[in-house]
Coordinates of C-alpha atoms and ligand atoms in Angstrom, one line a residue:
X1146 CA -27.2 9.7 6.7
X1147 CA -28.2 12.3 4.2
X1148 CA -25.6 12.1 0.9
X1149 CA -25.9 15.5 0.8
X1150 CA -24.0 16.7 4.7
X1151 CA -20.5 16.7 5.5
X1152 CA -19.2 13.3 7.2
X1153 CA -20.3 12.3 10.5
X1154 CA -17.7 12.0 12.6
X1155 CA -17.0 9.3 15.6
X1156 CA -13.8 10.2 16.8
X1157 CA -12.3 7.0 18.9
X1158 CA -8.6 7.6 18.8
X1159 CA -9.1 11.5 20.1
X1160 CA -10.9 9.5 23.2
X1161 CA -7.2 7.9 23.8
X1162 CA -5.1 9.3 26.9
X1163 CA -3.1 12.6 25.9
X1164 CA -0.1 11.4 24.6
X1165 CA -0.9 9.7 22.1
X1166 CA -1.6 12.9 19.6
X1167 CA -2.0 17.0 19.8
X1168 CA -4.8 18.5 18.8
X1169 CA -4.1 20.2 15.8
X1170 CA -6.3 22.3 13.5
X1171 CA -4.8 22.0 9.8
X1172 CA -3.5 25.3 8.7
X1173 CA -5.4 26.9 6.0
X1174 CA -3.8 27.4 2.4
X1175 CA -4.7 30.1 0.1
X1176 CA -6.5 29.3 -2.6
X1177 CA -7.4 25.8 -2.8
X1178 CA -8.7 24.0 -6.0
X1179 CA -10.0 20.5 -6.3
X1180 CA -7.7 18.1 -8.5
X1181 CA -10.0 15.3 -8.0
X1182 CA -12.4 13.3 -5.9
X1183 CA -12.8 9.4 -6.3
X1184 CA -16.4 9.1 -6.4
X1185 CA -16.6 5.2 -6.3
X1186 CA -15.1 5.5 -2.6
X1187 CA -17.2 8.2 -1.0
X1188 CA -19.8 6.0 -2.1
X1189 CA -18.4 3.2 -0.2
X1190 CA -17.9 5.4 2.9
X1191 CA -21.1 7.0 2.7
X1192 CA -20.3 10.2 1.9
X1193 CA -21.8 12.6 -0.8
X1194 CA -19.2 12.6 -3.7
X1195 CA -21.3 16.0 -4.9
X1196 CA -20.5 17.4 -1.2
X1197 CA -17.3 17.2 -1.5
X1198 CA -17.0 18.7 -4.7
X1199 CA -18.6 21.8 -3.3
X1200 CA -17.2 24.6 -2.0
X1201 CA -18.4 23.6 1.7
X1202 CA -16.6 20.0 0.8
X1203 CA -13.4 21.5 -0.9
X1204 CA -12.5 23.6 2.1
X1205 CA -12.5 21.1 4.3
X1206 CA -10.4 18.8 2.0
X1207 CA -7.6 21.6 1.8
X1208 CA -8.0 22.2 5.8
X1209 CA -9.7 25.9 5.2
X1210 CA -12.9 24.9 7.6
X1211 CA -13.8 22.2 9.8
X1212 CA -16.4 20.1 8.8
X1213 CA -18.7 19.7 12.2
X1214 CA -17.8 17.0 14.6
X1215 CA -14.0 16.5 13.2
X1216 CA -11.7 16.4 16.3
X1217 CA -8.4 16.8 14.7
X1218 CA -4.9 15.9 15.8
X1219 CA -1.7 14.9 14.6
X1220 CA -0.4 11.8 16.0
X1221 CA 2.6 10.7 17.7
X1222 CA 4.9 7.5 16.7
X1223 CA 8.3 6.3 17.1
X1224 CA 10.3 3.9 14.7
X1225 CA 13.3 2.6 12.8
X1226 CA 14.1 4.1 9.9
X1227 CA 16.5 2.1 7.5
X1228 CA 17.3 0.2 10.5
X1229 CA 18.1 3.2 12.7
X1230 CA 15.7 4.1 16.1
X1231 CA 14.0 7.2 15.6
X1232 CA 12.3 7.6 19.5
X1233 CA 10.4 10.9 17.9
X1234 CA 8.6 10.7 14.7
X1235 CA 4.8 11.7 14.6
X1236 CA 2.7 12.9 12.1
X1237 CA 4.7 16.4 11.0
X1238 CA 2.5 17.6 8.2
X1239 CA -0.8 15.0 8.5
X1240 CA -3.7 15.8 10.4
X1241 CA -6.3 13.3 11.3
X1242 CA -9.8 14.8 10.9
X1243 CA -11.7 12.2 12.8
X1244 CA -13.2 9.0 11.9
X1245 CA -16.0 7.9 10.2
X1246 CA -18.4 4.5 9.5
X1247 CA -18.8 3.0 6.3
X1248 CA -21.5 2.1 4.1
X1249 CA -19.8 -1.8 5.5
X1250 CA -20.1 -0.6 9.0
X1251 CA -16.4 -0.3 9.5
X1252 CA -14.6 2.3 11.0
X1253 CA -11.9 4.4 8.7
X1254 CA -9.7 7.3 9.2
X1255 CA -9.9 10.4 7.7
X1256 CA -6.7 12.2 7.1
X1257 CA -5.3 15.0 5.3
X1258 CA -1.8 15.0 4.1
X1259 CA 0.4 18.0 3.6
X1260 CA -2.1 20.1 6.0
X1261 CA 0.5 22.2 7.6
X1262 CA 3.0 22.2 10.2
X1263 CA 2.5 20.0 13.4
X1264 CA 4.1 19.8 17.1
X1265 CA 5.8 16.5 15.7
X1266 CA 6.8 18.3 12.3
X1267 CA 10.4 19.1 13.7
X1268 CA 12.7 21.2 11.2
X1269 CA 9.4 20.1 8.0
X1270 CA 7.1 22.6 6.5
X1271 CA 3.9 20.3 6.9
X1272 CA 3.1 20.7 3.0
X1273 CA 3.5 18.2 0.2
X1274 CA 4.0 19.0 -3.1
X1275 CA 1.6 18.1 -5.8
X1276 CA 3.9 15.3 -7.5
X1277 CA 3.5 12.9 -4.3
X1278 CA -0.2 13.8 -3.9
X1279 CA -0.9 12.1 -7.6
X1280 CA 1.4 9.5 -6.9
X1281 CA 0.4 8.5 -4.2
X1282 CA -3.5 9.1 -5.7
X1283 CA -2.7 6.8 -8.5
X1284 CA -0.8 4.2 -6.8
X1285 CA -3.1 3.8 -3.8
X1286 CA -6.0 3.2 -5.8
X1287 CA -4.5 1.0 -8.2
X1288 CA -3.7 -1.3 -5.5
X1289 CA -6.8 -1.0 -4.2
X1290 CA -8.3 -2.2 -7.7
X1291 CA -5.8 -5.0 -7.7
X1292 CA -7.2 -6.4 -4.5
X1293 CA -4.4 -5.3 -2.2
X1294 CA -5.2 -4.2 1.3
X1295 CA -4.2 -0.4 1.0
X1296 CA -5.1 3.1 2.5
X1297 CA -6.9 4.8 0.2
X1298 CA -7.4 8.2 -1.8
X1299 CA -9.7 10.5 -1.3
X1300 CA -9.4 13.1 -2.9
X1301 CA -6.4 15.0 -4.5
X1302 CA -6.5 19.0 -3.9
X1303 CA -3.4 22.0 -5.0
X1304 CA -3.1 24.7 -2.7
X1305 CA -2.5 27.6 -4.8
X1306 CA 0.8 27.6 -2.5
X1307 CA 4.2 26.9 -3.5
X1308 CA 6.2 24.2 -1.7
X1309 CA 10.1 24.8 -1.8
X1310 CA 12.3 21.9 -2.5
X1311 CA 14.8 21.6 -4.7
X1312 CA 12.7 24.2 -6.4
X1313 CA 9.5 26.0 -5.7
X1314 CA 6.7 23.8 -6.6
X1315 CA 3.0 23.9 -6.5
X1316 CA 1.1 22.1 -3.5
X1317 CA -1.0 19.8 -2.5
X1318 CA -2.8 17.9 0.0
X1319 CA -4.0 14.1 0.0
X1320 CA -7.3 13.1 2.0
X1321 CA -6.0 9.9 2.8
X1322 CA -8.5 7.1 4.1
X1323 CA -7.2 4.0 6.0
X1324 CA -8.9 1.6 9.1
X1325 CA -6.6 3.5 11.4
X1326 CA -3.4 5.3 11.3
X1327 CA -1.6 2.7 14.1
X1328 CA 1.8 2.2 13.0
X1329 CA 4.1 -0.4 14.5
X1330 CA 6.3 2.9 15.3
X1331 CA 2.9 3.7 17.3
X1332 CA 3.7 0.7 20.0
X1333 CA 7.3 1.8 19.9
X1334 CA 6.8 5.4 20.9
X1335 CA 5.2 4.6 24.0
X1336 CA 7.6 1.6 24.4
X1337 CA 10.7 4.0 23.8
X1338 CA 9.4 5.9 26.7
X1339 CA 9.1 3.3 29.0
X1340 CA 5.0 3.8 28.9
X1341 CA 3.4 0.5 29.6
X1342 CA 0.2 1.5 30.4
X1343 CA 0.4 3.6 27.1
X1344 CA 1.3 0.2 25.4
X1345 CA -1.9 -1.6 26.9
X1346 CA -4.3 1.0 26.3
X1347 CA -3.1 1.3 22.5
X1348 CA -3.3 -2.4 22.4
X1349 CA -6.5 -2.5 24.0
X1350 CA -7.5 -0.3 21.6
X1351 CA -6.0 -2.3 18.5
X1352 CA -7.8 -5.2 19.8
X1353 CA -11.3 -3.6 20.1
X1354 CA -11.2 -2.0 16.7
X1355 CA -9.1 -4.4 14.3
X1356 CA -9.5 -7.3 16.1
X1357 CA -12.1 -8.4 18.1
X1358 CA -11.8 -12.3 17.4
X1359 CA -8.2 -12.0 19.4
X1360 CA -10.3 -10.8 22.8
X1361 CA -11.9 -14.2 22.8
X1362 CA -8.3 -16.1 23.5
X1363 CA -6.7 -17.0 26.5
X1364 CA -4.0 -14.5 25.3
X1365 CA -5.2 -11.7 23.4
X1366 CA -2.1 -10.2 23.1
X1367 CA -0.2 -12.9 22.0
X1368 CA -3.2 -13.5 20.0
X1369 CA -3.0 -9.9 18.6
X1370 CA 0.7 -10.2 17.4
X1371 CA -0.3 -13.7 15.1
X1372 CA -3.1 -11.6 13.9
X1373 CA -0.7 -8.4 12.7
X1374 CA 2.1 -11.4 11.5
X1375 CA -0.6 -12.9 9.2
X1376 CA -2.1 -10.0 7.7
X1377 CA 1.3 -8.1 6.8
X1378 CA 2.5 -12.0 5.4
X1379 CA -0.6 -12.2 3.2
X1380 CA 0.2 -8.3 2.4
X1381 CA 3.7 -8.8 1.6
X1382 CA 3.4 -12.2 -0.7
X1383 CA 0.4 -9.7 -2.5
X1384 CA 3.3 -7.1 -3.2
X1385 CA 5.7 -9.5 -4.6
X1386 CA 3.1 -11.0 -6.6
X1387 CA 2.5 -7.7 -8.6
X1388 CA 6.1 -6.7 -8.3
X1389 CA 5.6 -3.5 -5.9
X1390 CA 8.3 -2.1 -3.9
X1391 CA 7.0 0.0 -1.4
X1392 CA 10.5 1.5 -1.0
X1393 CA 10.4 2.6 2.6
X1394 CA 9.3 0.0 4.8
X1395 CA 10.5 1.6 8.3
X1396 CA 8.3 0.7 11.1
X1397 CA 6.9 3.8 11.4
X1398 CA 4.9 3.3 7.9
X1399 CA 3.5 -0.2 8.2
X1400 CA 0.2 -0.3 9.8
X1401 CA -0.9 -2.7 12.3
X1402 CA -4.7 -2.8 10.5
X1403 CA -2.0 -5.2 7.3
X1404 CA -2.8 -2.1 5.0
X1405 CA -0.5 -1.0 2.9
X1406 CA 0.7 2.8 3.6
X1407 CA 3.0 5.8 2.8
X1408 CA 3.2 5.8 -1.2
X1409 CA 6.8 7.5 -1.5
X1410 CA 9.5 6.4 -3.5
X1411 CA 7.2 3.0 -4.2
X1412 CA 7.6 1.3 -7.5
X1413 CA 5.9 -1.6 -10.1
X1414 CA 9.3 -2.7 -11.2
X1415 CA 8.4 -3.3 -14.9
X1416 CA 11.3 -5.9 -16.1
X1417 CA 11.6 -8.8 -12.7
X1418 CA 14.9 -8.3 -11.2
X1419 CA 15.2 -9.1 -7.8
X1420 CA 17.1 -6.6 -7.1
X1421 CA 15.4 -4.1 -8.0
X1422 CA 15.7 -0.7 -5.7
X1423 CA 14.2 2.5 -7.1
X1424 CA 14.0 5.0 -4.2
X1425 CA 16.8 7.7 -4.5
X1426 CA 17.6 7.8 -0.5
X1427 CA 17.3 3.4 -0.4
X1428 CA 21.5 3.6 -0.8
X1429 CA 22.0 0.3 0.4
X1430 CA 19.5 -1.3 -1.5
X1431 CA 18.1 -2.3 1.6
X1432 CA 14.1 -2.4 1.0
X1433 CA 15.1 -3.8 -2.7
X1434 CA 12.0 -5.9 -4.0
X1435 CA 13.5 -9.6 -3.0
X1436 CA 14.4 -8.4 0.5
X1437 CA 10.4 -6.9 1.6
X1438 CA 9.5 -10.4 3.1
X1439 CA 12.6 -10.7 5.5
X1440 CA 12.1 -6.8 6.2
X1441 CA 8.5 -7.7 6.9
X1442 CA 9.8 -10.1 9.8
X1443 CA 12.4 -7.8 10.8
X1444 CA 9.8 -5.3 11.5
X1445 CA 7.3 -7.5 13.2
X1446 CA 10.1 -8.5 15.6
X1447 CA 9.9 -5.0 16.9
X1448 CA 6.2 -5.4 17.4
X1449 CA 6.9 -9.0 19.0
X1450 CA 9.2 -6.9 21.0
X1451 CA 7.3 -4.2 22.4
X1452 CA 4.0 -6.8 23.2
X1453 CA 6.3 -9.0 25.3
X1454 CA 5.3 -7.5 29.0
X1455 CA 1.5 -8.3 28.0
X1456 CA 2.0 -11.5 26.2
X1457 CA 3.0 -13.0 29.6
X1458 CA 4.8 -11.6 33.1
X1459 CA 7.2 -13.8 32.7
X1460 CA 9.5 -13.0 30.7
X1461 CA 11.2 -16.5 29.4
X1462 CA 7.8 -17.6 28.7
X1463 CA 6.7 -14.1 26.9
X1464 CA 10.0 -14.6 24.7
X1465 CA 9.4 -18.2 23.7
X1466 CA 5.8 -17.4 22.8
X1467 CA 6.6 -14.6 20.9
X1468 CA 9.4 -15.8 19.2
X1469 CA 7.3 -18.7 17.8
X1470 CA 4.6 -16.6 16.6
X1471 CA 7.5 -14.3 14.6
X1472 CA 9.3 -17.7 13.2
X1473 CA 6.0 -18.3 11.5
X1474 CA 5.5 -16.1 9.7
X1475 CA 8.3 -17.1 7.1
X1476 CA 6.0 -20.3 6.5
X1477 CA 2.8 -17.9 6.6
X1478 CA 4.5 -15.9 4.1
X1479 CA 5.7 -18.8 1.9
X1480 CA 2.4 -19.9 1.6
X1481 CA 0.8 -17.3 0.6
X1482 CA 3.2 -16.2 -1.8
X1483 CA 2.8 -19.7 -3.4
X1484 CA -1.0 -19.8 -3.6
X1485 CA -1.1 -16.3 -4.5
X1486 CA 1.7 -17.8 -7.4
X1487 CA 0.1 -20.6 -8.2
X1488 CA -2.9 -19.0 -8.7
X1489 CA -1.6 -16.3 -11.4
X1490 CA -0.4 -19.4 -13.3
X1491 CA -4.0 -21.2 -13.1
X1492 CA -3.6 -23.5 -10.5
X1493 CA -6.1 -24.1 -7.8
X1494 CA -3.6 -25.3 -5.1
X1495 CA 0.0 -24.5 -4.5
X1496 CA 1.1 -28.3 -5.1
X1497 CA 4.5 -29.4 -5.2
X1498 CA 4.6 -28.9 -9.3
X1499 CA 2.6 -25.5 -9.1
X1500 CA 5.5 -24.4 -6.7
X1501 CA 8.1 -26.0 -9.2
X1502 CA 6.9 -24.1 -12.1
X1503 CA 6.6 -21.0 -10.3
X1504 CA 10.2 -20.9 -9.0
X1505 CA 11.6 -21.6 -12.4
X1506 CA 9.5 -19.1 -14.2
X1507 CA 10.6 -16.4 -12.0
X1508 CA 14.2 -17.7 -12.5
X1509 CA 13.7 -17.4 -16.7
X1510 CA 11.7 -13.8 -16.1
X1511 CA 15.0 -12.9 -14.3
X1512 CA 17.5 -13.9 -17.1
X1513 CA 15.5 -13.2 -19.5
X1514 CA 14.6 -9.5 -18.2
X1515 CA 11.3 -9.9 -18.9
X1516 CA 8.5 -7.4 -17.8
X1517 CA 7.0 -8.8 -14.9
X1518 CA 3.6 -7.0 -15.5
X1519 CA 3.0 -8.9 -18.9
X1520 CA 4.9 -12.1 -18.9
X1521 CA 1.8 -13.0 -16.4
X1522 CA -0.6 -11.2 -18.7
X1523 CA 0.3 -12.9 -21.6
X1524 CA 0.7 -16.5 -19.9
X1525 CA -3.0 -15.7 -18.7
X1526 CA -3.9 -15.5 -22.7
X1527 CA -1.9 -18.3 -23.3
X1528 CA -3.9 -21.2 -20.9
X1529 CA -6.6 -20.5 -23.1
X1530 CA -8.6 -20.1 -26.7
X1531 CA -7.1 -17.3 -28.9
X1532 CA -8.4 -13.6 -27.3
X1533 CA -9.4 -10.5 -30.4
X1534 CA -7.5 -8.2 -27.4
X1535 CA -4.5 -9.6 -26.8
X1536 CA -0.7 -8.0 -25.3
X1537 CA 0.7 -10.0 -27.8
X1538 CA 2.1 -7.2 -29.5
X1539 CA 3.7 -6.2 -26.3
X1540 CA 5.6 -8.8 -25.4
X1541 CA 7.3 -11.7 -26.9
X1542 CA 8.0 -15.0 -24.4
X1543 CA 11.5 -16.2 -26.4
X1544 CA 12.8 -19.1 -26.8
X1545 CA 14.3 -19.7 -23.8
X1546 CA 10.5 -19.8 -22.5
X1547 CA 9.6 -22.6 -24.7
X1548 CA 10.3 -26.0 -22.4
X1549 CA 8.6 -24.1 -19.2
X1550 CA 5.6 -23.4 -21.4
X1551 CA 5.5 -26.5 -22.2
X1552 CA 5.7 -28.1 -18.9
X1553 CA 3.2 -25.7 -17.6
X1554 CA 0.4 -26.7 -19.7
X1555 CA 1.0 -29.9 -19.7
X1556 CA 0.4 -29.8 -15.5
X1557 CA -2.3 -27.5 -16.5
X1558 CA -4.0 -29.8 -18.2
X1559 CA -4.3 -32.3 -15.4
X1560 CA -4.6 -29.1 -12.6
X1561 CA -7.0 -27.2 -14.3
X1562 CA -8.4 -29.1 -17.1
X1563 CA -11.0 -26.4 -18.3
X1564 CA -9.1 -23.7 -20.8
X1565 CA -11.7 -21.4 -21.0
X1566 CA -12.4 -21.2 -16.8
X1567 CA -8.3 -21.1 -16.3
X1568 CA -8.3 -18.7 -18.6
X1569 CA -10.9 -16.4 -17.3
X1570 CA -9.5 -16.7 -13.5
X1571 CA -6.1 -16.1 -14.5
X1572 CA -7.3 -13.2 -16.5
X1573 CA -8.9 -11.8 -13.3
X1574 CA -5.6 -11.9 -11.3
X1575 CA -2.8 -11.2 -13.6
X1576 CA -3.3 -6.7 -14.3
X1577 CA -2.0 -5.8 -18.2
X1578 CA -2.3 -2.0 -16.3
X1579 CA -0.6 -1.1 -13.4
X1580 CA 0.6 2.3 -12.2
X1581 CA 4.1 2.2 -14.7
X1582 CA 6.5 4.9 -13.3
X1583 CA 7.1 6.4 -16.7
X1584 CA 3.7 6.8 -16.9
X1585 CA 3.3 8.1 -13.5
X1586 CA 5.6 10.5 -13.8
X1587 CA 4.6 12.0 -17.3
X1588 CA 1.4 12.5 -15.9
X1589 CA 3.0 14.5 -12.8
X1590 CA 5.3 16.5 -15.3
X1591 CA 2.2 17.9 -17.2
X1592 CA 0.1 18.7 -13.6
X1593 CA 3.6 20.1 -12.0
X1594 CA 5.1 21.6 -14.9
X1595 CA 2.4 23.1 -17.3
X1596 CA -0.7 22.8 -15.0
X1597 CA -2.4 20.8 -17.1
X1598 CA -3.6 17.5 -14.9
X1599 CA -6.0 15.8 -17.9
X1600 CA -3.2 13.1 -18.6
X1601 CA -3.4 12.5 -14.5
X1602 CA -7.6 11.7 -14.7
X1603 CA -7.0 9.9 -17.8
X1604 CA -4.4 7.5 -16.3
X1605 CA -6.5 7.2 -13.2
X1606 CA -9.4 6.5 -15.4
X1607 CA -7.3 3.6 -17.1
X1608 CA -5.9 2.3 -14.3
X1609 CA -9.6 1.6 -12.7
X1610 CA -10.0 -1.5 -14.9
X1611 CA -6.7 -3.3 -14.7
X1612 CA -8.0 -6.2 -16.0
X1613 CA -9.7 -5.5 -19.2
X1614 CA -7.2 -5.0 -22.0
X1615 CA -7.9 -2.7 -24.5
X1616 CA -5.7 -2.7 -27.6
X1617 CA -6.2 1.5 -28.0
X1618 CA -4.7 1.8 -25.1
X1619 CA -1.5 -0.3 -25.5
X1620 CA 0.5 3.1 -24.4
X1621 CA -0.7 2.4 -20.9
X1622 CA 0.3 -1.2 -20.8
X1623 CA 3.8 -0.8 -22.7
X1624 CA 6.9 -0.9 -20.6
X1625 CA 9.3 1.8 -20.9
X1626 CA 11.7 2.1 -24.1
X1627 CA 15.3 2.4 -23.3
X1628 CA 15.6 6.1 -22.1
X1629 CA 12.1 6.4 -20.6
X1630 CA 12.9 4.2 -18.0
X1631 CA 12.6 5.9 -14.6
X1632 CA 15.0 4.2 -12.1
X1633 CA 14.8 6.0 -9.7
X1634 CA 12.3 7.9 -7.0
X1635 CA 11.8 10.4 -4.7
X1636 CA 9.4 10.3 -1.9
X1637 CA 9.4 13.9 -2.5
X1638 CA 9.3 14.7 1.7
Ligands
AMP991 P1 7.7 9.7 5.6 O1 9.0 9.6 4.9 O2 6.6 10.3 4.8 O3 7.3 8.3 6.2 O4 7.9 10.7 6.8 C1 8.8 10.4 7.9 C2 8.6 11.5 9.0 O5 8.8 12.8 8.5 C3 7.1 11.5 9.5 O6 7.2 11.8 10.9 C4 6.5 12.6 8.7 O7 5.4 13.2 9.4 C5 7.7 13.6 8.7 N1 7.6 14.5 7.5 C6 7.8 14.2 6.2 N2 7.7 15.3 5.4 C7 7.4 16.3 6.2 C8 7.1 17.7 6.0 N3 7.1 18.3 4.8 N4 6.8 18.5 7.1 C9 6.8 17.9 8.4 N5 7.1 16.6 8.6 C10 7.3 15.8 7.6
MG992 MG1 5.7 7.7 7.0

């Protein structure tokens, strides 16, 4: 296509029967300005990054104009929130333009968030203010730098509107990009209401477009739910890894595509504490970081749930099936969470000594408080010869470290005999930058509070190479002194 047009649309989910969405047109704002555009993605989608930093591109990514061949609609879904059934959720203030085909042939959602009011927006105002947009800007694509399956950002726009919350602030809208928008809350709506042919077709339509290899089995539903299970394992064990807590893990915001979605009141926790809650509305501490796998399962129960009248017609035999394919996934988990482990401590396999080490390092990183980001950082410099840019000065493994060090390169040694190749792998997989919340929200402060959004390009600049430490910028990679810590978000609804 030519780089220089507007996307070309192939809507699939606007083909869907009528319930599943309402047309919706965003509403327009007044007088949009462009905060930023990620370049590297529209290149991977296709698109002309220079298109959509022109006027033509801008007002379609702050829902003044409609770029040809966009269908939009808001979408309906269900779901549990904190535990609680919600039978009417929907997107209230996101409005799916259409979809388009990547540069890799696949097929990705384009969204706006905070586009205005919609049939499912119940008492909201269908804006966001600016202060999620970046967040959720940053913290997208620093996942998506770090190798985690993620929507993704877009672009970043203010409205020249003021959003009232606590206080008036300035808006904003995200152009969110994700392989579809299907929630497990999605399968639940139509479930809720007693719709099976709803459930089938959305199934049908999960299987076609996210997973095709399921349509070859005997039982392509049944199929379908092992596929979901292992993708949002493999996602979960990715989370844990880097210490993210996404905050808000209702059904209605994980995706059945294994993406991760809805950057609210998520977190890096910097020191390793499983306990560790940051959100202001998680009371109960019940999405806290060492809970996210068992959530994970709770949720995927509901899906489990909802599948049962495809996965066989009767029913015994659709619960046994199904209830086997949700009792893996604590194995499917634990594995991945041990490779995934083992491999940020430069082992090849997850062996019975990788896993030793792993579970008594995170042990000593909890009593000792240590910052999760750069105890693995620094243990990455350590398997190896001395590095001229090293965190060294940011973090000191005490004492009590000593004896696991020890024991760890020992096993190295006969694991992973080559320093320099450990070294360099484990330097690929364990960030020294991630998306710090101090950080994140100094850089919100100066957009929200004195216009002034440089600090937010530069720390989106930084955080696109989370893997190359540079010692001038330390700031980025230092955890918060006492009194800058943040402990706690808002998803800023
Ligand atoms: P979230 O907490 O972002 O997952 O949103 C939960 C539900 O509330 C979803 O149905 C959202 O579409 C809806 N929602 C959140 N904020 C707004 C808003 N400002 N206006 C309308 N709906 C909203
Ligand atoms: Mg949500």
């Amino acid at each position: 296509m030519s780089r220089n047009a507007s996307p070309r649309f192939d809507n699939s989910y606007s083909r869907l029967p009528a319930a599943f969405y309402s047309r919706q047109a965003p509403t327009p704002v007044r007088s949009p300005a462009l905060v930023r555009v990620n370049h590297a993605l529209a290149g991977e989608l296709g698109l002309s990054a220079e298109w959509l930093e022109s006027a033509e591109g801008l007002a379609v990514l702050s829902g003044n104009s409609l770029a040809p061949g966009s269908d939009p609609i808001a979408t309906a879904y269900a779901g549990h929130q904190f535990g609680g059934w919600n039978p009417r959720l929907g997107d209230g203030r996101a409005i799916l333009l259409g979809e388009i085909i990547g540069l890799d042939g696949q097929r990705y959602d384009l969204q706006l968030k905070g586009a205005g009011r919609t049939p499912y927006a119940r008492g909201g105002d269908g804006r966001s203010p600016l202060g999620p947009v970046l967040r959720e800007y940053l913290i997208a694509e620093a996942m998506a730098v770090l190798g985690v399956p993620t929507s993704r950002a877009l672009a970043a726009v203010t409205t020249g509107e003021q959003v009232y919350r606590d206080t008036p602030q300035p808006g904003g809208i995200l152009t969110r990009i994700a392989s579809s928008h299907i929630r497990i809350g999605t399968f639940q709506f139509f479930a809720g209401q007693g719709d099976a042919d709803a459930v089938r077709a959305l199934a049908d339509h999960v299987l076609a477009r996210h997973y095709p290899e399921c349509l070859e089995s005997e039982r392509p539903y049944l199929e379908l739910l092992r596929a979901v299970i292992r993708r949002q394992a493999r996602l979960i064990a990715q989370w844990m890894q880097l210490g993210f807590i996404h905050g808000v893990m209702n059904t209605d915001n994980m995706l059945i595509s294994g993406e991760t979605i809805d950057y609210g009141p998520c977190a890096f926790m910097d020191r390793h504490d499983p306990a560790t809650v940051y959100s202001s509305i998680d009371t109960g501490g019940r999405y806290a970081y060492a809970n996210q796998p068992g959530i994970g399962q709770w949720n995927l129960a509901w899906l489990a749930r909802v599948l049962l009248p495809l996965i066989d017609q009767d029913q015994d035999t659709a619960v046994g099936l199904a209830q086997s394919a949700i009792d893996e996934y604590v194995g499917l988990y634990q594995d991945a969470h041990a490779e995934l482990m083992a491999a940020k401590l430069g082992f090849p396999i997850a062996d019975q000594a990788a896993r030793e080490l792993v579970d008594d390092l995170l042990k000593l990183m909890t009593t000792q408080r240590s910052d999760h980001t750069l105890t693995f950082r620094r243990l990455a410099e350590l398997a190896g010869p001395a590095l001229g840019h090293s965190v060294a000065d940011l973090i000191e493994l005490a004492e009590p470290f000593t004896p696991w060090l020890e024991r760890w390169l020992r096993q190295l040694e006969i694991a992973a005999p080559d320093a320099a190749q450990r070294q360099a792998r484990m330097l690929a997989l364990n960030p020294a930058f991630i998306p710090r919340n101090h950080l994140v929200e100094e850089v919100i402060r100066a957009a929200v509070d004195c216009g002034n959004v440089q600090p937010f390009h530069r720390l989106a600049d930084r955080l696109a190479r989370p893997f190359d430490y540079e010692p001038e910028d330390a700031r980025y990679a230092t955890p918060p002194a006492a009194g800058e810590e943040v402990l706690c978000t808002f998803c800023g609804t």
